[in-house]
């Protein structure tokens, strides 16, 4: 400041400004920290829910296979081959895991679109990465259920 008069005017203006006003960098910093916390909490809950749903579907599938062992024995006596029964089992497991997966992916996609619109972002790459991880997780549980059910049926007849 070249002049004392300007310094006094600046000091008066500074005293009039509300102390609770944040600077742009402070606002960005607080928003970033809140976004990080929100991301962590939602990721944790999402992963927990995903694993729980996959386990429930897996246990349901294994329970149904155990309950239907007599039906598979009857099918074998009627002339169905192991390959025919495995194909039917594969379609059943694909339906049991596929329908919840399609619903979950649709929900996640449209929810993320609403969130991105709310936040003013357009980057959908993270959404598709998470959807890919969902598909992989469901696929692991579905393949495990298929192999276990197929082995159970093979040993029972």
Backbone as a ProteinNet text record, in pm:
[ID]
protein_1_A
[PRIMARY]
XXXXXXXXXXXXXXXXXXXXXXXXXXXXXXXXXXXXXXXXXXXXXXXXXXXXXXXXXXXXXXXXXXXXXXXXXXXXXXXXXXXXXXXXXXXXXXXXXXXXXXXXXXXXXXXXXXXXXXXXXXXXXXXXXXXXXXXXXXXXXXXXXXXXXXXXXXXXX
[TERTIARY]
83.3	0	88.8	54.9	135.7	88.9	-36.9	-90.5	-152.5	-135.5	-193.7	-345.7	-397.1	-541.7	-602.5	-535.6	-582.8	-576	-474.7	-459.5	-571.4	-607.3	-716.7	-850	-873.1	-996.6	-1003.5	-891.8	-885.2	-914	-860.8	-882.9	-1030.2	-1095	-1237.7	-1320.7	-1287.9	-1360.5	-1341.8	-1222.4	-1192.8	-1275.1	-1292.4	-1370	-1518.9	-1565.9	-1707.7	-1743.8	-1646.6	-1670.8	-1700.2	-1800.5	-1839.1	-1725.7	-1691.6	-1579.1	-1612.2	-1739.8	-1777.1	-1770.2	-1738.7	-1729.5	-1601.3	-1615.4	-1499.7	-1443.7	-1316.7	-1257.4	-1290.3	-1264.7	-1293.3	-1212.7	-1085.8	-1001.7	-1048.1	-1094.5	-1147.3	-1274.6	-1360	-1484.3	-1454.1	-1360.2	-1322.6	-1264.4	-1183.1	-1122.6	-1228.6	-1324.8	-1428.4	-1519.4	-1550.2	-1632.1	-1557.7	-1427.7	-1348	-1344.2	-1328	-1324	-1460	-1567.7	-1701.3	-1728.4	-1683.1	-1699.7	-1621.9	-1501.3	-1421.4	-1488.4	-1544.1	-1614.3	-1737.3	-1812.9	-1932	-1895	-1787.6	-1742.3	-1702.8	-1630.2	-1588.7	-1708.9	-1800.1	-1916.6	-2003.9	-2032.3	-2117.7	-2048.5	-1918.1	-1845.2	-1848.9	-1824.6	-1827.4	-1964.8	-2068.9	-2204.4	-2239.7	-2198.3	-2226.4	-2159.5	-2032.9	-1960.4	-2021.2	-2054.2	-2116.3	-2249.4	-2331	-2460.3	-2442	-2346.4	-2320.9	-2281.6	-2189.1	-2145.2	-2259.7	-2338.2	-2451.6	-2553.5	-2585.6	-2683.1	-2630.5	-2504.1	-2446.4	-2447.3	-2415.1	-2417.3	-2558.6	-2655.3	-2794.4	-2840.2	-2810.4	-2850	-2777.1	-2649.3	-2570.4	-2630.5	-2658.5	-2715	-2852.6	-2932.3	-3064.1	-3048.3	-2952.3	-2930.2	-2885.7	-2794.4	-2746.2	-2860.2	-2942.1	-3056	-3156	-3184.4	-3276.3	-3221	-3092.2	-3031	-3046.2	-3021.8	-3036.8	-3181.6	-3276.1	-3417.9	-3462.6	-3398.1	-3440.2	-3359.2	-3280.6	-3199.6	-3286.8	-3401.8	-3492.5	-3543.8	-3571.6	-3617.4	-3509	-3384.3	-3274.7	-3257	-3280.9	-3273.6	-3382.1	-3501.4	-3611.5	-3578.6	-3524.4	-3485.5	-3381.8	-3289.4	-3185.8	-3249.2	-3348.2	-3416.6	-3499.3	-3545.4	-3622.1	-3533.1	-3401.9	-3311.4	-3234.6	-3248.6	-3170.7	-3024.5	-2936.8	-2793.8	-2744.4	-2622.6	-2560.3	-2548.9	-2520.8	-2505.6	-2637.9	-2748.7	-2880.9	-2914.4	-2888.6	-2918.4	-2827.1	-2701.5	-2608.2	-2652.5	-2704.6	-2753.2	-2873.1	-2966.1	-3081.3	-3039.9	-2943.3	-2891.8	-2824.9	-2753	-2685.3	-2786.3	-2894.7	-2997.1	-3066.5	-3089.6	-3153.3	-3064.3	-2936	-2843.5	-2826.1	-2822.7	-2811.9	-2932.7	-3049.5	-3169.7	-3165.5	-3128.7	-3126.4	-3025.6	-2912.8	-2813	-2830.9	-2880.9	-2890	-2996.7	-3113.5	-3222	-3186.3	-3136.6	-3095.8	-2981.3	-2893	-2782.1	-2832.6	-2925.8	-2981.3	-3052.7	-3127.7	-3197.6	-3096.9	-2993.9	-2892.6	-2817.3	-2781.5	-2708.4	-2795.8	-2922.2	-3013.8	-3029.5	-3047.7	-3060.7	-2934.1	-2819.5	-2693	-2671.8	-2705.1	-2682.8	-2770.7	-2899.5	-2989.7	-2966.9	-2928.1	-2893.9	-2769.2	-2670.9	-2548.3	-2575.1	-2667.1	-2703.1	-2764.3	-2852.7	-2913.8	-2808.8	-2717.2	-2611.2	-2519.7	-2484.1	-2396.3	-2465.5	-2594	-2667.9	-2672.2	-2690.7	-2694.8	-2560.2	-2451.6	-2318	-2257.8	-2320.3	-2270.4	-2151.4	-2136.5	-2028.2	-2086.1	-2000.2	-2045.4	-1957	-1858.7	-1765.9	-1831.9	-1862.6	-1930.8	-1835.4	-1707.7	-1611.5	-1611.8	-1609.1	-1613.8	-1740.3	-1850.1	-1975.8	-1962.1	-1904.5	-1889.1	-1784.9	-1684.3	-1586.5	-1654.8	-1735.5	-1807.4	-1906	-1972.7	-2064.5	-1988.8	-1870.9	-1787.7	-1749.9	-1718.4	-1686.7	-1808.8	-1926.7	-2050.5	-2068.1	-2049.5	-2065.5	-1965.7	-1841.7	-1739.4	-1775.9	-1823	-1859.1	-1975.4	-2077.4	-2190.6	-2144.7	-2055.7	-2007.3	-1931	-1849.1	-1774	-1870.3	-1969.4	-2066.6	-2150.1	-2187.1	-2267.9	-2189.1	-2064.7	-1981.6	-1958.8	-1934.9	-1916.7	-2044.4	-2158.6	-2286.3	-2309.9	-2278.7	-2296.8	-2209.2	-2081.9	-1990.7	-2032.7	-2072.2	-2114.5	-2242.7	-2338.5	-2465.5	-2444.1	-2361.8	-2333.9	-2266.4	-2171.4	-2102.2	-2199.3	-2287.4	-2385.3	-2480.1	-2526	-2616.9	-2545.3	-2422.3	-2346.4	-2324.7	-2297.3	-2272.3	-2400.5	-2514.4	-2639.3	-2703.3	-2670.9	-2734.8	-2636.8
-116	0	123.7	210.2	331.4	438.6	441.3	549.5	494.6	572.7	535.7	538.1	626	639.7	510.6	451.3	325.2	212.4	212.6	109.9	120.1	241.6	259.6	215.2	246.8	205.9	53.9	-6.7	-152.8	-215.8	-158.5	-209.4	-198.8	-88.5	-71.4	-175.1	-196.5	-294.3	-434.9	-465	-596.9	-621.2	-519.2	-532.7	-549.4	-498	-509.2	-647.4	-719.2	-849	-953.1	-1037.7	-1144.9	-1246.6	-1285	-1377.2	-1521.1	-1554	-1691.3	-1718.7	-1620.8	-1640.5	-1716.6	-1822.6	-1902.3	-1851.8	-1873.8	-1844.4	-1959.9	-1940.4	-2044.9	-2170.9	-2155.3	-2272.1	-2344.8	-2270.9	-2335.4	-2413.3	-2356.2	-2424.4	-2551.2	-2543.7	-2662	-2768.5	-2728.7	-2823.5	-2893.3	-2819	-2881.4	-2971.4	-2931.9	-3015.9	-3144.1	-3133.4	-3251.7	-3349	-3298.4	-3388.4	-3453.8	-3379.8	-3438.2	-3541.8	-3514.1	-3609.8	-3736.9	-3724	-3841	-3926.1	-3861.7	-3934.7	-4004.8	-3933.9	-3991.5	-4110.4	-4097	-4205.2	-4327.7	-4307.3	-4419.2	-4491.2	-4416.2	-4476.8	-4550.9	-4487.6	-4553.3	-4673.9	-4666.5	-4781.7	-4897.7	-4869.2	-4973.9	-5039.6	-4957.9	-5012.9	-5089	-5036.9	-5103.5	-5239.1	-5246.2	-5373.6	-5473.1	-5426.3	-5513.7	-5568	-5481.1	-5523.3	-5619.9	-5592.2	-5678.7	-5819.1	-5828.6	-5959.7	-6032.3	-5959.4	-6021.3	-6075.9	-5997.9	-6042.2	-6164.5	-6161.3	-6275.8	-6401	-6386.5	-6501.8	-6556.7	-6468.3	-6512.8	-6589.3	-6537.3	-6605.8	-6739.2	-6742.1	-6865.4	-6971.2	-6932.7	-7028.4	-7075.8	-6985.5	-7022.6	-7125.3	-7103.4	-7194.7	-7332.3	-7335.1	-7462.4	-7535.9	-7462.7	-7522.6	-7580.9	-7507.6	-7558.4	-7683.8	-7686.4	-7804.8	-7925.3	-7905.9	-8015.6	-8064.3	-7971.5	-8008.5	-8081.2	-8055.8	-8112.1	-8234.3	-8291.7	-8408.5	-8524.7	-8542.6	-8650	-8625.6	-8500.1	-8466.5	-8496.6	-8466.9	-8496.6	-8647.1	-8721.8	-8867.8	-8921.2	-8864	-8904.5	-8867.8	-8748.8	-8708.4	-8804	-8848.6	-8942.3	-9074.9	-9120.8	-9246.3	-9233.6	-9110.8	-9087.3	-9078	-9072.1	-9072	-8943.2	-8847.5	-8724.4	-8753.6	-8694.9	-8713.6	-8609.2	-8630.5	-8532.5	-8396.8	-8401.1	-8276.7	-8200.3	-8272.6	-8208.2	-8143	-8215.8	-8161.4	-8043.5	-8051.2	-7940.4	-7815.7	-7834.8	-7720.8	-7655.3	-7736.9	-7683.3	-7612.7	-7671.1	-7610	-7476.1	-7471.5	-7347	-7236	-7266.7	-7165.1	-7120.3	-7215.4	-7181.6	-7087.6	-7117.3	-7033.2	-6898.3	-6897.8	-6769.8	-6681.6	-6741.2	-6663.7	-6615.2	-6706.4	-6670.3	-6559.9	-6559.2	-6454.8	-6338.1	-6365.8	-6262.4	-6158.3	-6200.5	-6105.2	-6002.4	-6045	-5944	-5855.3	-5912.5	-5833.3	-5724.9	-5759.5	-5660.2	-5549.3	-5586.9	-5486	-5397.4	-5457.5	-5380.1	-5285.3	-5333.6	-5247.9	-5133.6	-5162.8	-5056.3	-4951	-4996.5	-4904.1	-4820.3	-4885.1	-4812.7	-4710.7	-4748.4	-4657.3	-4532.9	-4553	-4438	-4353.5	-4417.2	-4340.5	-4256.8	-4314.7	-4239.1	-4124.9	-4145	-4034.7	-3918.8	-3951.6	-3846.6	-3777	-3854.6	-3797.7	-3707.5	-3753.1	-3671.6	-3542.6	-3550.7	-3429.5	-3332.7	-3387	-3305.5	-3238	-3312.5	-3260	-3184.3	-3194.7	-3122.4	-3187.6	-3318.5	-3390	-3477.5	-3516.8	-3600.7	-3722.6	-3744.9	-3856.2	-3986.3	-4073.5	-4199.2	-4317.3	-4296.2	-4406.4	-4477.4	-4406.6	-4478.1	-4562.3	-4515.6	-4590.6	-4723.7	-4720	-4843.2	-4936.4	-4881.2	-4964.4	-5038.2	-4968.1	-5031.1	-5135.1	-5105.6	-5203.7	-5329.2	-5311.2	-5425.7	-5509	-5442.5	-5514.7	-5589.9	-5530.3	-5598.6	-5725.8	-5713.4	-5828.9	-5937.7	-5899.9	-5998	-6069.4	-5994.2	-6053.6	-6151.6	-6111.7	-6201.6	-6324.7	-6305.4	-6417.5	-6517.8	-6469.2	-6559.8	-6644.3	-6581.7	-6656.2	-6750.2	-6707.9	-6792.7	-6915.5	-6897.3	-7010.8	-7106.5	-7051.9	-7136.5	-7215.1	-7150.3	-7218.9	-7326.5	-7296.6	-7394	-7516.9	-7494.4	-7607.2	-7691.2	-7626.3	-7700.5	-7779.1	-7717	-7784.3	-7900.7	-7879.8	-7986.5	-8105.6	-8076.2	-8182.9	-8256.2	-8183.7	-8244.8	-8336.3	-8290.2	-8371.3	-8495.5	-8479	-8591.9	-8699.5	-8658.4	-8755.3	-8820.1	-8757	-8811.7	-8914.7	-8910.3	-9006.6	-9105.9
0	0	0	-89.2	-99.8	-2.3	24	105.7	232.2	338.5	466	459.8	379	365.1	308	207.7	150	252.9	334	436.9	539.4	576.9	672.4	612.2	485.6	418.1	408.2	379.5	370.9	506.9	611.4	746.6	785.3	750.1	778.4	701.8	575.2	493.6	549.5	595.8	651.7	778.7	858.7	982.2	954.5	842.4	807.3	751.6	697.7	634.5	741.9	713.9	805.4	816.1	938.7	962	920.3	905.5	871.2	721	641.9	497.2	465.5	385	345.8	213.5	197	66.8	-26	-150.9	-250.1	-219.4	-186.2	-157.8	-31.3	70.5	190.5	159	75.7	37.3	-41	-134.2	-213	-122.1	-26.8	66.4	151.4	202.3	285.2	202.4	80.9	-7	-42.1	-67.9	-100.3	16.6	137.7	252.8	276	257.5	272.2	163.7	42.9	-66.4	-37.6	16.9	52.9	158.4	259.5	365.2	308.3	226.2	164.1	75.5	0.2	-87.1	-5.9	103.2	187	247.1	305.3	371.4	270.7	157.2	58.2	-4.1	-24.5	-78.3	19.9	146.2	248.2	255.7	261.7	268.1	140.5	26.2	-100.7	-111.2	-72.1	-77.5	21.2	140.4	240.1	189	132.6	79.3	-37.8	-124.8	-240	-195.7	-102.4	-54.8	15.6	93.9	163.2	63.9	-38.2	-139	-213.7	-253.4	-325.3	-238	-110.3	-19.6	-1.7	9.8	25.4	-98.3	-216	-339.5	-351.3	-315.2	-320.6	-227.8	-105.1	-8.9	-54.7	-110	-163.3	-275.5	-363	-474.6	-425.2	-330.5	-276.8	-205.8	-131	-61.1	-160.2	-267.1	-369.5	-435.6	-460.7	-521.8	-429.9	-300.8	-204.4	-199.6	-207.3	-203	-329.6	-441	-569.5	-611.9	-523.2	-559.6	-606.9	-544.4	-585.2	-727.5	-759.4	-895.1	-998.6	-964.5	-1057.4	-1074.8	-969.1	-977.8	-1071.4	-1062	-1150.8	-1295.3	-1316.1	-1452	-1509.7	-1427.1	-1472.9	-1513.7	-1436.6	-1469.1	-1596.4	-1625.6	-1748	-1871.5	-1851.5	-1965.8	-1988.4	-1900.5	-1914	-1882.9	-1960.8	-1936.8	-1836.6	-1789.1	-1698.6	-1767.5	-1897.8	-1973.9	-1980.8	-2002.5	-2006.3	-1872.2	-1764.6	-1632	-1598.8	-1641.9	-1617.5	-1693.3	-1814.7	-1893.2	-1824.3	-1776.6	-1703.6	-1575.4	-1506.2	-1384	-1413.9	-1526.4	-1564.6	-1590.5	-1661	-1687.4	-1558.4	-1469.2	-1341.9	-1260.6	-1254.1	-1178.2	-1246.3	-1379.5	-1450.6	-1420.4	-1411.7	-1379.2	-1234.6	-1142.2	-1000.2	-969.6	-1039.5	-1017.7	-1114.8	-1233.8	-1337	-1311.8	-1266.6	-1243	-1134.9	-1018.4	-919.6	-969.6	-1050.9	-1104.9	-1198.6	-1286.2	-1379.1	-1302	-1200.5	-1119.8	-1046.3	-989	-915.7	-1008.3	-1127.2	-1221.2	-1271.5	-1297.5	-1340.8	-1231.5	-1109.4	-996.9	-980.8	-986.5	-968.9	-1080	-1201.9	-1314.4	-1303.5	-1279.9	-1274.6	-1149.1	-1040.7	-920.9	-945	-1012	-1039.9	-1137.4	-1231.7	-1321.7	-1243.3	-1149.4	-1067.1	-980.9	-924.5	-841.3	-923.9	-1043.8	-1128.9	-1171.1	-1197.2	-1233.7	-1115.8	-996.9	-876.5	-849.9	-871.9	-844.7	-962.8	-1078.1	-1194.5	-1261.6	-1248.1	-1315.2	-1425.5	-1518.1	-1629.3	-1650.7	-1566.3	-1583.7	-1538.5	-1634.5	-1603.5	-1594.5	-1615.3	-1612.1	-1476.4	-1362.6	-1234	-1216.8	-1271.2	-1262.1	-1335.5	-1454.3	-1531.4	-1468.8	-1403.5	-1333.4	-1218.4	-1141.8	-1030.1	-1081.9	-1192.8	-1251.5	-1294.2	-1349	-1385.8	-1264.3	-1153.6	-1030.4	-977.2	-988.3	-949.4	-1032.3	-1162	-1250.9	-1214.4	-1187.7	-1150.1	-1020	-921.8	-793.5	-810.1	-883.1	-908.1	-986	-1082.2	-1163	-1077.1	-985.5	-897.2	-814.2	-756.1	-675.1	-761.9	-882.1	-970.6	-1015.4	-1053.3	-1096.6	-980.1	-862.4	-744.6	-714.4	-722.6	-698.8	-804.1	-929.6	-1037.3	-1013.6	-984	-962.7	-842.4	-734.5	-615.8	-643.2	-708.9	-738.4	-834.2	-934.3	-1031.6	-963.6	-875.6	-803.7	-710.2	-644.3	-553.8	-630.6	-745.2	-827.2	-878.3	-923.3	-977.8	-871.4	-747.7	-640.9	-588.7	-611.9	-558	-650.2	-780.6	-871.7	-927
[MASK]
+++++++++++++++++++++++++++++++++++++++++++++++++++++++++++++++++++++++++++++++++++++++++++++++++++++++++++++++++++++++++++++++++++++++++++++++++++++++++++++

